[in-house]
Coordinates of C-alpha atoms and ligand atoms in Angstrom, one line a residue:
M1 CA 63.6 47.8 80.4
T2 CA 63.0 49.6 77.1
D3 CA 60.4 52.4 77.0
F4 CA 57.9 50.1 75.4
Q5 CA 58.4 47.5 78.1
L6 CA 58.0 50.1 80.8
A7 CA 54.7 51.3 79.3
T8 CA 53.4 47.7 79.0
S9 CA 54.3 46.9 82.6
V10 CA 52.6 50.0 83.8
S11 CA 49.5 49.5 81.6
H12 CA 49.2 45.9 82.9
W13 CA 49.2 47.1 86.4
L14 CA 46.7 49.9 85.7
A15 CA 44.3 47.4 83.9
K16 CA 44.6 44.9 86.8
F17 CA 44.0 47.8 89.2
E18 CA 40.8 49.0 87.4
S19 CA 39.4 45.5 87.1
A20 CA 40.0 44.7 90.8
L21 CA 38.5 48.0 91.8
S22 CA 35.4 47.6 89.7
Q23 CA 34.8 44.1 91.0
H24 CA 35.8 45.0 94.6
D25 CA 38.2 42.2 94.5
E26 CA 40.3 42.6 97.7
A27 CA 42.6 39.6 96.9
A28 CA 43.4 41.0 93.5
L29 CA 44.1 44.3 94.9
R30 CA 46.3 42.8 97.6
E31 CA 48.5 41.3 94.9
L32 CA 49.1 44.7 93.4
F33 CA 50.6 46.4 96.4
H34 CA 53.7 46.1 98.4
A35 CA 53.1 45.7 102.1
D36 CA 54.8 48.9 102.8
S37 CA 53.2 50.9 100.2
H38 CA 51.4 54.3 100.4
W39 CA 48.4 55.9 98.8
R40 CA 48.0 59.7 98.8
D41 CA 44.6 60.9 97.6
V42 CA 43.9 64.4 96.7
L43 CA 40.1 64.9 96.5
A44 CA 39.4 62.0 94.1
C45 CA 38.0 59.6 96.8
G46 CA 36.1 61.3 99.5
W47 CA 37.0 65.0 98.9
R48 CA 39.9 65.2 101.3
I49 CA 43.7 65.4 101.0
R50 CA 45.1 62.4 102.9
T51 CA 47.8 59.7 102.9
V52 CA 47.3 56.1 104.0
S53 CA 50.3 53.9 104.6
G54 CA 50.5 50.0 104.7
I55 CA 48.6 47.5 102.7
E56 CA 45.7 46.9 105.1
P57 CA 44.6 50.5 105.6
I58 CA 45.1 51.1 101.8
L59 CA 42.9 48.0 101.1
R60 CA 40.3 49.4 103.5
E61 CA 40.2 52.7 101.9
L62 CA 40.2 51.4 98.4
K63 CA 36.7 50.1 98.9
R64 CA 35.4 53.6 98.5
F65 CA 37.4 54.4 95.5
E66 CA 35.4 54.4 92.2
A67 CA 37.5 55.1 89.2
R68 CA 37.5 53.9 85.6
A69 CA 39.3 54.5 82.4
I70 CA 42.5 54.2 84.2
R71 CA 45.2 54.7 81.4
I72 CA 48.9 56.1 81.0
D73 CA 48.3 59.7 80.0
P74 CA 49.8 60.0 76.6
A75 CA 49.9 63.8 76.8
R76 CA 52.4 63.7 79.8
T77 CA 55.7 62.4 80.6
A78 CA 56.1 58.8 79.7
P79 CA 56.7 56.1 82.3
R80 CA 60.4 56.1 83.2
H81 CA 63.0 54.8 85.6
A82 CA 63.5 57.0 88.5
T83 CA 65.2 57.1 91.9
R84 CA 63.0 58.4 94.7
A85 CA 64.1 58.6 98.4
G86 CA 67.2 56.6 97.3
E87 CA 65.3 53.7 95.9
K88 CA 64.9 52.8 92.2
C89 CA 61.4 52.5 90.8
V90 CA 59.4 52.9 87.7
E91 CA 57.4 56.1 87.8
A92 CA 54.4 56.7 85.6
I93 CA 51.7 59.5 85.3
F94 CA 48.2 58.1 84.5
R95 CA 44.7 59.5 84.2
F96 CA 41.4 58.3 85.3
E97 CA 37.7 59.2 85.7
T98 CA 35.5 59.3 88.7
K99 CA 31.7 60.1 88.9
A100 CA 32.5 63.8 89.5
G101 CA 35.7 64.4 87.4
V102 CA 38.7 63.5 85.6
G103 CA 41.7 62.8 87.7
A104 CA 45.7 62.6 87.3
G105 CA 47.8 60.2 89.1
V106 CA 51.2 58.8 89.6
L107 CA 52.2 55.3 90.2
R108 CA 55.5 54.0 91.4
L109 CA 56.3 50.4 90.9
K110 CA 59.0 48.4 92.4
D111 CA 59.2 44.8 91.2
E112 CA 55.9 45.4 89.3
K113 CA 53.9 46.0 92.5
A114 CA 52.9 49.5 93.8
W115 CA 55.2 51.2 96.1
T116 CA 53.3 54.6 96.0
L117 CA 50.1 55.7 94.4
L118 CA 48.7 59.2 94.0
T119 CA 45.2 59.9 92.8
A120 CA 44.3 63.6 92.4
L121 CA 41.2 65.2 91.0
D122 CA 42.1 67.4 88.1
E123 CA 38.9 68.8 86.6
L124 CA 35.2 68.6 87.4
K125 CA 33.3 67.1 84.4
G126 CA 31.5 69.9 82.6
H127 CA 33.0 72.6 84.6
E128 CA 36.4 72.6 83.4
E129 CA 38.8 75.7 83.5
N130 CA 38.1 78.4 81.0
T131 CA 41.6 78.2 79.5
G132 CA 43.0 77.0 76.2
A133 CA 40.1 76.0 73.8
R134 CA 37.7 77.0 76.6
R135 CA 38.9 80.5 76.8
P136 CA 36.3 83.3 77.1
K137 CA 35.1 84.5 73.7
G138 CA 34.6 88.1 74.8
W139 CA 31.5 88.6 72.8
T140 CA 29.9 91.0 75.3
Y141 CA 32.5 93.7 74.8
S142 CA 33.7 92.9 71.4
R143 CA 30.2 92.6 69.5
E144 CA 28.2 95.2 71.5
F145 CA 29.5 98.3 70.5
G146 CA 27.2 100.6 72.4
G147 CA 27.8 98.9 75.7
P148 CA 30.6 99.3 78.1
N149 CA 33.9 98.0 77.0
W150 CA 36.2 95.6 78.5
L151 CA 38.0 98.2 80.6
E152 CA 34.8 99.7 82.0
R153 CA 33.4 96.3 82.8
R154 CA 36.7 95.4 84.5
K155 CA 36.8 98.5 86.6
E156 CA 33.2 98.1 87.7
K157 CA 33.6 94.3 88.6
A158 CA 36.8 95.0 90.7
E159 CA 35.0 97.6 92.8
F160 CA 32.1 95.2 93.7
K161 CA 29.7 98.2 93.9
N162 CA 26.7 96.2 92.7
G163 CA 27.6 92.7 93.8
E164 CA 29.5 90.7 96.3
P165 CA 32.4 88.3 95.8
A166 CA 31.7 84.6 96.5
V167 CA 35.3 84.3 97.8
L168 CA 37.3 86.9 99.9
V169 CA 41.0 86.2 99.8
V170 CA 42.8 87.9 102.7
G171 CA 46.4 88.4 101.8
G172 CA 47.8 89.3 98.2
G173 CA 51.2 87.5 98.3
Q174 CA 51.8 84.6 96.1
A175 CA 49.3 82.3 98.0
G176 CA 46.6 84.9 97.6
L177 CA 47.4 85.7 93.8
S178 CA 47.6 81.9 93.1
I179 CA 44.1 81.0 94.5
A180 CA 42.5 84.1 93.1
A181 CA 43.9 83.3 89.7
R182 CA 42.7 79.6 89.9
L183 CA 39.2 80.7 91.1
A184 CA 39.0 83.3 88.3
Q185 CA 39.4 80.5 85.6
R186 CA 36.6 78.7 87.2
A187 CA 34.3 81.8 86.9
I188 CA 34.1 82.2 90.7
D189 CA 34.2 85.9 91.7
A190 CA 37.0 86.4 94.2
L191 CA 38.3 89.6 95.8
I192 CA 41.9 89.9 97.3
V193 CA 42.4 92.4 100.0
D194 CA 45.7 93.3 101.4
R195 CA 46.8 96.1 103.9
W196 CA 49.9 97.2 101.8
P197 CA 49.2 100.2 99.8
R198 CA 50.7 98.7 96.5
I199 CA 50.5 95.2 95.0
G200 CA 53.9 93.7 95.6
D201 CA 54.8 95.6 98.7
N202 CA 54.9 92.3 100.8
W203 CA 58.2 91.9 98.9
R204 CA 59.1 95.4 98.0
Q205 CA 59.2 96.4 101.7
R206 CA 61.5 93.4 102.7
Y207 CA 65.2 94.1 103.2
H208 CA 67.2 96.0 100.6
A209 CA 69.3 93.3 99.2
L210 CA 66.8 90.4 99.1
T211 CA 66.6 88.0 96.1
L212 CA 64.5 84.8 96.2
H213 CA 66.2 81.8 97.7
N214 CA 65.0 79.3 95.3
Q215 CA 65.7 79.2 91.6
V216 CA 63.3 80.8 89.2
H217 CA 62.1 77.6 87.6
V218 CA 60.7 76.4 90.8
N219 CA 58.8 79.6 91.6
H220 CA 56.4 80.3 88.7
L221 CA 52.8 81.5 89.6
P222 CA 50.0 79.5 87.8
Y223 CA 49.4 80.0 84.2
M224 CA 52.0 82.8 83.7
P225 CA 55.6 81.5 83.9
F226 CA 58.4 84.0 84.5
P227 CA 60.1 85.1 81.1
P228 CA 63.0 82.9 80.2
N229 CA 65.6 85.7 80.4
W230 CA 64.8 86.4 84.1
P231 CA 67.7 85.9 86.7
V232 CA 68.0 82.6 88.4
Y233 CA 67.4 84.3 91.8
I234 CA 64.7 87.0 91.4
P235 CA 65.3 90.3 93.1
K236 CA 62.4 91.4 95.4
D237 CA 61.5 94.5 93.5
K238 CA 61.4 92.7 90.2
L239 CA 59.1 90.2 91.8
A240 CA 57.0 92.9 93.3
G241 CA 56.5 94.3 89.8
W242 CA 55.6 90.9 88.5
F243 CA 52.9 90.6 91.1
E244 CA 51.3 93.9 89.7
A245 CA 51.7 92.7 86.2
Y246 CA 50.1 89.4 87.2
V247 CA 47.1 90.9 88.8
E248 CA 46.5 93.0 85.7
A249 CA 47.1 90.2 83.3
M250 CA 45.0 87.6 85.1
E251 CA 42.2 90.2 85.7
L252 CA 42.3 89.6 89.4
N253 CA 40.3 91.9 91.7
Y254 CA 42.6 93.4 94.3
W255 CA 42.0 96.1 96.9
T256 CA 45.2 97.5 98.3
G257 CA 45.3 99.5 101.4
T258 CA 42.6 97.3 102.9
E259 CA 42.6 95.7 106.3
F260 CA 40.5 92.6 107.0
L261 CA 39.3 93.3 110.5
G262 CA 37.4 90.1 111.1
G263 CA 34.2 88.1 110.4
R264 CA 31.5 85.9 111.7
Y265 CA 29.7 83.1 109.9
D266 CA 26.0 82.7 109.6
E267 CA 25.3 79.0 109.6
Q268 CA 21.8 79.3 108.2
A269 CA 22.6 81.7 105.2
K270 CA 26.0 79.9 104.8
R271 CA 27.9 83.1 104.4
W272 CA 30.1 85.4 106.4
T273 CA 29.8 89.0 107.3
V274 CA 33.2 90.5 107.3
S275 CA 34.5 93.9 108.1
L276 CA 37.1 95.6 106.0
M277 CA 38.7 99.0 106.4
R278 CA 39.6 100.3 103.0
R279 CA 41.7 103.5 103.0
G280 CA 40.0 104.7 106.1
K281 CA 36.6 103.7 105.1
K282 CA 34.7 100.7 106.5
R283 CA 32.9 98.2 104.1
E284 CA 30.9 95.1 105.0
L285 CA 30.9 92.2 102.7
H286 CA 29.2 88.8 102.7
P287 CA 31.3 86.2 100.9
Q288 CA 30.5 82.5 101.1
H289 CA 34.2 81.7 101.6
I290 CA 37.1 83.3 103.1
V291 CA 40.6 82.1 102.2
L292 CA 43.3 83.3 104.6
A293 CA 46.4 83.7 102.6
T294 CA 48.1 85.8 105.3
G295 CA 51.4 83.8 105.3
V296 CA 52.7 81.0 107.7
S297 CA 53.7 83.7 110.1
G298 CA 50.7 85.4 111.8
I299 CA 51.6 87.6 114.7
P300 CA 55.1 88.6 115.8
H301 CA 56.4 86.5 118.6
L302 CA 57.8 88.7 121.3
P303 CA 59.4 86.7 124.0
E304 CA 60.1 88.1 127.5
I305 CA 64.0 88.6 127.5
A306 CA 64.8 89.4 131.1
A307 CA 68.1 91.1 130.0
L308 CA 66.3 93.6 128.0
K309 CA 64.3 95.0 131.0
G310 CA 65.6 98.6 131.5
F311 CA 67.5 98.6 128.0
A312 CA 67.4 102.3 126.9
G313 CA 68.0 101.8 123.2
K314 CA 65.5 100.9 120.5
V315 CA 63.9 97.4 120.4
I316 CA 62.0 96.2 117.1
H317 CA 60.6 93.0 116.0
S318 CA 62.1 91.8 112.6
S319 CA 58.9 92.6 110.9
Q320 CA 59.5 96.3 111.7
Y321 CA 63.0 96.4 110.4
V322 CA 63.2 98.1 106.8
D323 CA 67.0 98.9 106.2
G324 CA 70.2 99.7 108.0
E325 CA 70.6 103.3 106.7
D326 CA 70.0 104.9 110.1
W327 CA 72.3 102.6 112.0
K328 CA 75.5 103.5 110.3
G329 CA 78.3 103.7 112.9
K330 CA 76.0 102.4 115.6
R331 CA 76.0 99.2 117.6
A332 CA 73.3 96.7 116.9
I333 CA 72.3 93.3 118.3
V334 CA 70.1 90.8 116.5
I335 CA 68.5 88.1 118.5
G336 CA 67.6 85.0 116.7
T337 CA 69.7 83.0 114.1
G338 CA 66.9 82.1 111.5
N339 CA 66.8 83.5 108.0
S340 CA 65.4 86.9 109.3
G341 CA 68.2 87.2 111.9
H342 CA 71.0 86.5 109.6
D343 CA 69.7 88.7 106.7
I344 CA 69.1 91.6 109.0
A345 CA 72.4 91.3 110.6
Q346 CA 74.1 91.1 107.3
D347 CA 72.1 94.3 106.0
L348 CA 73.0 96.2 109.2
Y349 CA 76.7 95.1 108.7
C350 CA 76.7 96.3 105.0
A351 CA 75.1 99.7 106.2
G352 CA 78.1 100.2 108.4
A353 CA 76.7 99.1 111.8
Q354 CA 78.6 97.1 114.3
V355 CA 76.6 94.0 114.6
T356 CA 76.3 90.9 117.0
L357 CA 74.1 88.0 116.3
V358 CA 72.8 86.4 119.4
Q359 CA 71.9 82.7 119.2
R360 CA 68.9 81.3 121.2
S361 CA 68.9 77.8 119.9
P362 CA 70.8 75.5 117.5
T363 CA 70.0 76.5 113.9
L364 CA 70.3 74.7 110.6
I365 CA 72.8 76.3 108.2
I366 CA 72.8 75.6 104.5
N367 CA 74.6 77.3 101.6
C368 CA 71.8 78.7 99.2
D369 CA 73.6 77.5 96.2
P370 CA 73.8 74.6 95.4
S371 CA 72.9 73.0 98.9
A372 CA 69.5 74.4 99.5
Q373 CA 68.6 73.8 95.8
L374 CA 69.1 69.9 96.0
V375 CA 65.5 69.3 97.3
Y376 CA 64.3 70.8 93.9
S377 CA 66.3 68.6 91.8
L378 CA 63.2 67.1 90.1
Y379 CA 62.5 70.5 88.5
S380 CA 65.7 70.2 86.5
E381 CA 65.2 66.5 85.4
G382 CA 63.2 67.5 82.3
P383 CA 59.5 66.9 82.7
P384 CA 57.2 69.9 82.3
L385 CA 56.3 72.0 85.3
E386 CA 52.9 70.6 85.4
D387 CA 54.3 67.0 85.5
C388 CA 56.8 68.0 88.2
D389 CA 54.1 69.5 90.3
L390 CA 52.1 66.3 90.1
I391 CA 55.2 64.2 90.9
T392 CA 56.0 66.4 93.9
A393 CA 52.4 66.1 95.2
S394 CA 52.7 62.3 94.8
V395 CA 55.5 61.8 97.4
P396 CA 53.9 60.6 100.5
L397 CA 55.3 61.9 103.8
P398 CA 57.4 58.9 104.8
L399 CA 59.2 59.1 101.4
A400 CA 59.5 62.9 101.6
R401 CA 61.2 62.6 105.0
K402 CA 63.8 60.1 103.6
T403 CA 64.3 62.2 100.5
H404 CA 65.1 65.1 102.7
Q405 CA 67.3 63.1 105.1
L406 CA 69.4 62.2 102.1
A407 CA 69.5 65.8 100.7
T408 CA 70.5 67.1 104.1
A409 CA 73.3 64.5 104.4
H410 CA 74.5 65.6 101.0
A411 CA 74.3 69.2 101.7
R412 CA 76.2 68.8 105.0
N413 CA 79.0 67.2 103.1
L414 CA 78.8 70.0 100.5
D415 CA 79.0 72.7 103.2
K416 CA 81.3 70.8 105.4
A417 CA 84.1 73.5 105.4
L418 CA 81.6 76.3 106.3
L419 CA 79.9 74.4 109.0
D420 CA 83.2 73.4 110.7
K421 CA 84.3 77.0 110.8
L422 CA 81.0 78.1 112.2
E423 CA 81.2 75.5 114.9
R424 CA 84.8 76.6 115.8
R425 CA 83.3 80.1 116.3
G426 CA 80.9 78.7 118.7
F427 CA 77.7 78.5 116.5
R428 CA 75.5 75.7 117.5
L429 CA 74.2 73.8 114.5
A430 CA 71.2 71.7 114.0
F431 CA 69.9 69.6 111.1
G432 CA 66.2 69.2 111.8
D433 CA 64.2 66.5 113.4
D434 CA 65.8 63.2 112.5
D435 CA 68.1 65.1 110.2
T436 CA 65.3 65.8 107.8
G437 CA 66.7 69.3 107.0
W438 CA 65.4 72.7 106.3
Q439 CA 62.3 71.9 104.4
F440 CA 60.8 69.9 107.3
L441 CA 61.8 72.8 109.8
Y442 CA 59.7 75.0 107.5
L443 CA 56.8 72.6 107.3
T444 CA 56.7 71.8 111.0
R445 CA 57.8 75.1 112.5
G446 CA 57.9 77.7 109.8
G447 CA 61.6 78.4 110.4
G448 CA 64.7 77.4 112.4
Y449 CA 67.1 77.6 109.4
Y450 CA 69.4 80.0 107.4
F451 CA 69.9 79.9 103.7
N452 CA 73.6 81.2 103.7
V453 CA 73.9 84.1 101.3
G454 CA 77.0 85.5 102.9
C455 CA 76.2 86.1 106.6
S456 CA 77.7 82.9 107.8
D457 CA 80.9 83.7 106.1
L458 CA 81.0 87.3 107.8
I459 CA 80.4 85.5 111.2
V460 CA 83.4 83.0 110.4
E461 CA 85.5 86.0 109.5
G462 CA 84.7 87.8 112.8
K463 CA 83.1 90.7 110.9
I464 CA 79.7 90.0 112.4
G465 CA 79.9 89.2 116.1
L466 CA 78.4 85.9 117.5
A467 CA 77.2 85.5 121.1
Q468 CA 74.9 83.0 122.9
I469 CA 71.6 84.3 124.5
S470 CA 73.1 83.9 128.1
E471 CA 75.8 86.4 127.2
L472 CA 73.2 89.2 126.1
E473 CA 73.2 91.1 129.3
N474 CA 77.0 91.8 129.0
L475 CA 76.6 93.0 125.5
L476 CA 73.9 95.6 125.9
D477 CA 76.0 98.4 127.3
G478 CA 76.6 100.9 124.5
T479 CA 74.0 99.1 122.2
D480 CA 71.7 101.3 120.2
L481 CA 69.4 98.9 118.4
V482 CA 68.1 95.4 119.3
V483 CA 66.3 93.5 116.6
L484 CA 64.2 90.6 117.8
A485 CA 64.2 88.1 115.0
T486 CA 62.3 85.7 117.3
G487 CA 59.8 84.5 114.8
W488 CA 56.1 84.5 114.7
K489 CA 53.1 83.0 116.6
G490 CA 51.3 80.3 114.8
Q491 CA 48.3 81.1 112.6
E492 CA 45.9 79.8 115.3
H493 CA 46.7 83.1 117.2
L494 CA 45.6 85.1 114.1
V495 CA 42.4 83.1 113.8
R496 CA 41.5 83.7 117.3
K497 CA 42.0 87.5 116.7
L498 CA 40.0 87.6 113.5
F499 CA 37.1 85.3 114.2
G500 CA 37.1 84.6 118.0
E501 CA 37.8 81.8 120.4
G502 CA 34.9 79.7 119.1
V503 CA 36.2 79.5 115.4
A504 CA 39.9 79.0 116.6
A505 CA 38.8 76.1 118.9
R506 CA 36.9 74.5 116.2
V507 CA 39.7 74.8 113.5
G508 CA 42.4 73.8 116.0
P509 CA 46.2 73.7 114.9
I510 CA 47.2 74.9 111.6
W511 CA 50.4 73.9 109.6
G512 CA 52.5 71.1 110.9
F513 CA 51.5 67.5 110.1
G514 CA 48.5 65.8 111.5
A515 CA 47.4 62.1 111.9
D516 CA 46.4 62.0 108.1
Q517 CA 50.0 62.7 107.2
E518 CA 49.1 66.0 105.8
L519 CA 49.6 69.7 106.8
R520 CA 46.9 70.5 109.3
N521 CA 44.1 72.5 108.0
M522 CA 45.9 73.6 104.8
F523 CA 44.4 73.5 101.4
Q524 CA 41.4 71.6 102.3
R525 CA 38.1 71.9 104.3
T526 CA 38.5 73.0 107.9
A527 CA 36.0 72.3 110.6
Q528 CA 34.7 75.8 110.2
P529 CA 32.5 75.8 107.0
G530 CA 33.8 78.6 104.6
L531 CA 37.1 79.1 106.2
W532 CA 40.1 77.9 104.2
F533 CA 44.0 78.4 104.5
I534 CA 46.6 78.4 101.9
A535 CA 50.4 79.3 102.4
G536 CA 53.8 78.0 101.8
S537 CA 56.4 78.3 99.1
F538 CA 55.8 79.5 95.5
A539 CA 55.6 75.8 94.5
Q540 CA 53.2 74.8 97.3
S541 CA 50.8 77.8 96.5
R542 CA 51.0 76.9 92.8
I543 CA 50.3 73.2 93.3
Y544 CA 47.7 73.4 96.0
S545 CA 45.8 76.5 94.9
K546 CA 44.4 74.2 92.1
Y547 CA 43.0 71.8 94.7
L548 CA 41.7 74.4 96.9
A549 CA 39.9 76.1 94.0
L550 CA 38.4 72.8 92.9
Q551 CA 36.8 72.2 96.3
I552 CA 35.3 75.8 96.4
Q553 CA 33.9 75.2 93.0
A554 CA 32.5 71.8 94.0
I555 CA 30.7 73.5 97.0
Q556 CA 29.4 76.3 94.7
L557 CA 27.9 73.7 92.4
G558 CA 26.5 71.7 95.3
L559 CA 28.7 68.7 94.7
L560 CA 30.3 68.9 98.1
Ligands
LIG1 C1 64.4 86.3 102.0 C2 63.3 85.4 101.6 C3 63.5 84.6 100.5 C4 62.5 83.7 100.2 N1 62.6 82.9 99.1 C5 61.8 82.0 98.6 C6 61.8 81.4 97.5 O1 62.8 81.5 96.6 N2 60.9 80.5 97.0 C7 59.9 80.3 97.9 O2 58.9 79.6 97.6 N3 59.6 81.1 99.0 C8 60.5 81.9 99.4 N4 60.5 82.7 100.7 C9 59.3 82.2 101.6 C10 57.9 82.6 101.2 O3 57.5 82.2 100.0 C11 57.6 84.0 101.4 O4 57.8 84.3 102.8 C12 56.4 84.5 100.9 O5 56.2 85.8 101.3 C13 55.0 83.7 101.6 O6 54.0 84.1 100.8 P1 52.4 84.1 101.2 O7 51.6 84.6 100.2 O8 52.0 82.9 102.0 O9 52.5 85.3 102.5 P2 52.9 86.9 102.4 O10 53.9 87.2 101.3 O11 53.5 87.1 103.9 O12 51.7 87.6 102.2 C14 50.7 87.7 103.2 C15 50.0 89.1 102.9 O13 48.8 89.1 103.8 C16 48.5 90.4 104.0 N5 47.7 90.5 105.3 C17 48.0 89.7 106.5 N6 47.0 90.0 107.4 C18 46.2 90.8 106.8 C19 44.9 91.5 107.1 N7 44.3 91.2 108.4 N8 44.3 92.3 106.3 C20 44.9 92.6 105.0 N9 46.1 92.1 104.6 C21 46.6 91.3 105.5 C22 50.0 90.9 104.4 O14 49.9 92.4 104.1 C23 50.7 90.3 103.2 O15 50.9 91.1 102.2 C24 61.3 83.5 101.0 C25 61.3 84.3 102.1 C26 62.2 85.2 102.4 C27 62.1 86.1 103.6

């Protein structure tokens, strides 16, 4: 099909869809979808993020969907042929309107019938982001020469001496920065608090040699892409410096050295009372919303390891490990074969320690480049970042699983030589549930894989020792350091600690997929009013911060 024919075919489908929706014509709608189709809706129909699969559930749900002006969006990537989850389709970005707002969608057609549909709220009518043509004029500080200037206003606002933030964001990593930046463009006062003394310390304080594992073009923060001369894999300290620059440039309110101690919700007043410890001083605030951006990993998981009873050397959790300097010439054991375990083992080895990595369970190993990058191939296909993000959001769970199975099989092939050698050394390999690979391990368990940046090669060469957990007892004699790279407890534990048993029980499990085929309690309303969660990769933070900000804005406006 030519580009013109593609556009015509998509336009016909959209026109029929709009007509059938407006006339509540179930028979006509049925004609438009494949039996095994999927519809993912992000806030456009019922203010939830959810996916329905199969024609009958889709038809049932579409009864509630009121959309008009459904058209190909001429400002975005034109309809084109694509291969998704191994199948050829026509992929088109469209726009539409609902009562509350303007939406963006992605339609995938196979044989002119819908295979997948995404409908996502993009803006609230009359309350659009203050960006581009809507940017602030700045009259208050540019015309009133006698009043406080921009800097004085900025400093006063960031302190919240005479006011309260509507939203308290706990955690100033990429998730916290992304949501705070999105809220700022919607004129919603947000304050980020983080316990680290300096912005970016969440990266700066990680191990010495760290660079990001994904390529730069996938990792941009909202509104402010990394400069085009930046390295493909960003070093941690460069990233930490960017976080500082970002907070300054985006005018975010950020209190460093501030521990969030906990909060309780007043159902009547619809606001929280929260306690903060800021550089040794207690402060109470009353935000309407708390966004927990504290990372997927909540509290260190320290399993009982019988062999360690009576061990006289030092035992630390991976979160306490800074660098290998002090362990030069000493003997160290790292328990756990996920990313942290491998990276710490390599760091200790490079510092001159004699290291053994101890495996507890089978682990997925994938070379960082190119194998781990396969799942991001869309971002090198050509569409602009915003379109890639929308297309990423448009992939329903079953197709995502299939896509990742294919990428995992491809990576396994690319990495075969390394994997074979590791197995010969006694390393037990895994490939994720149903071979869905590392990303699903991340989305379901928050770990269980290693992006090889050299440690696997050191194991193969015998420079880093490898043992199974059953052998630990025999290794401890003469060992100076044991690092427990044993992961983290789920965020539920953190919620219990910060808000109590009642809130934890109401909210339930966090992260991992629920019955609605979405990550549980992430990026959308939870059963606890005013409590939200955001976490994940740079891409997830960038994509879903937008939708989280829209929901908070809708609540502030009384629309939700
Ligand atoms: C080696 C490595 C490479 C990675 N590479 C990539 C990559 O290329 N791309 C990618 O997308 N992801 C990557 N990740 C994964 C992921 O993006 C990071 O782990 C990231 O740090 C998660 O960001 P976050 O904002 O969700 O949480 P974090 O960065 O963990 O930030 C949470 C913040 O919350 C603060 N906090 C927690 N509790 C409190 C409290 N009670 N009071 C005050 N402050 C609190 C913490 O101090 C912390 O600063 C990588 C991870 C590692 C380890």
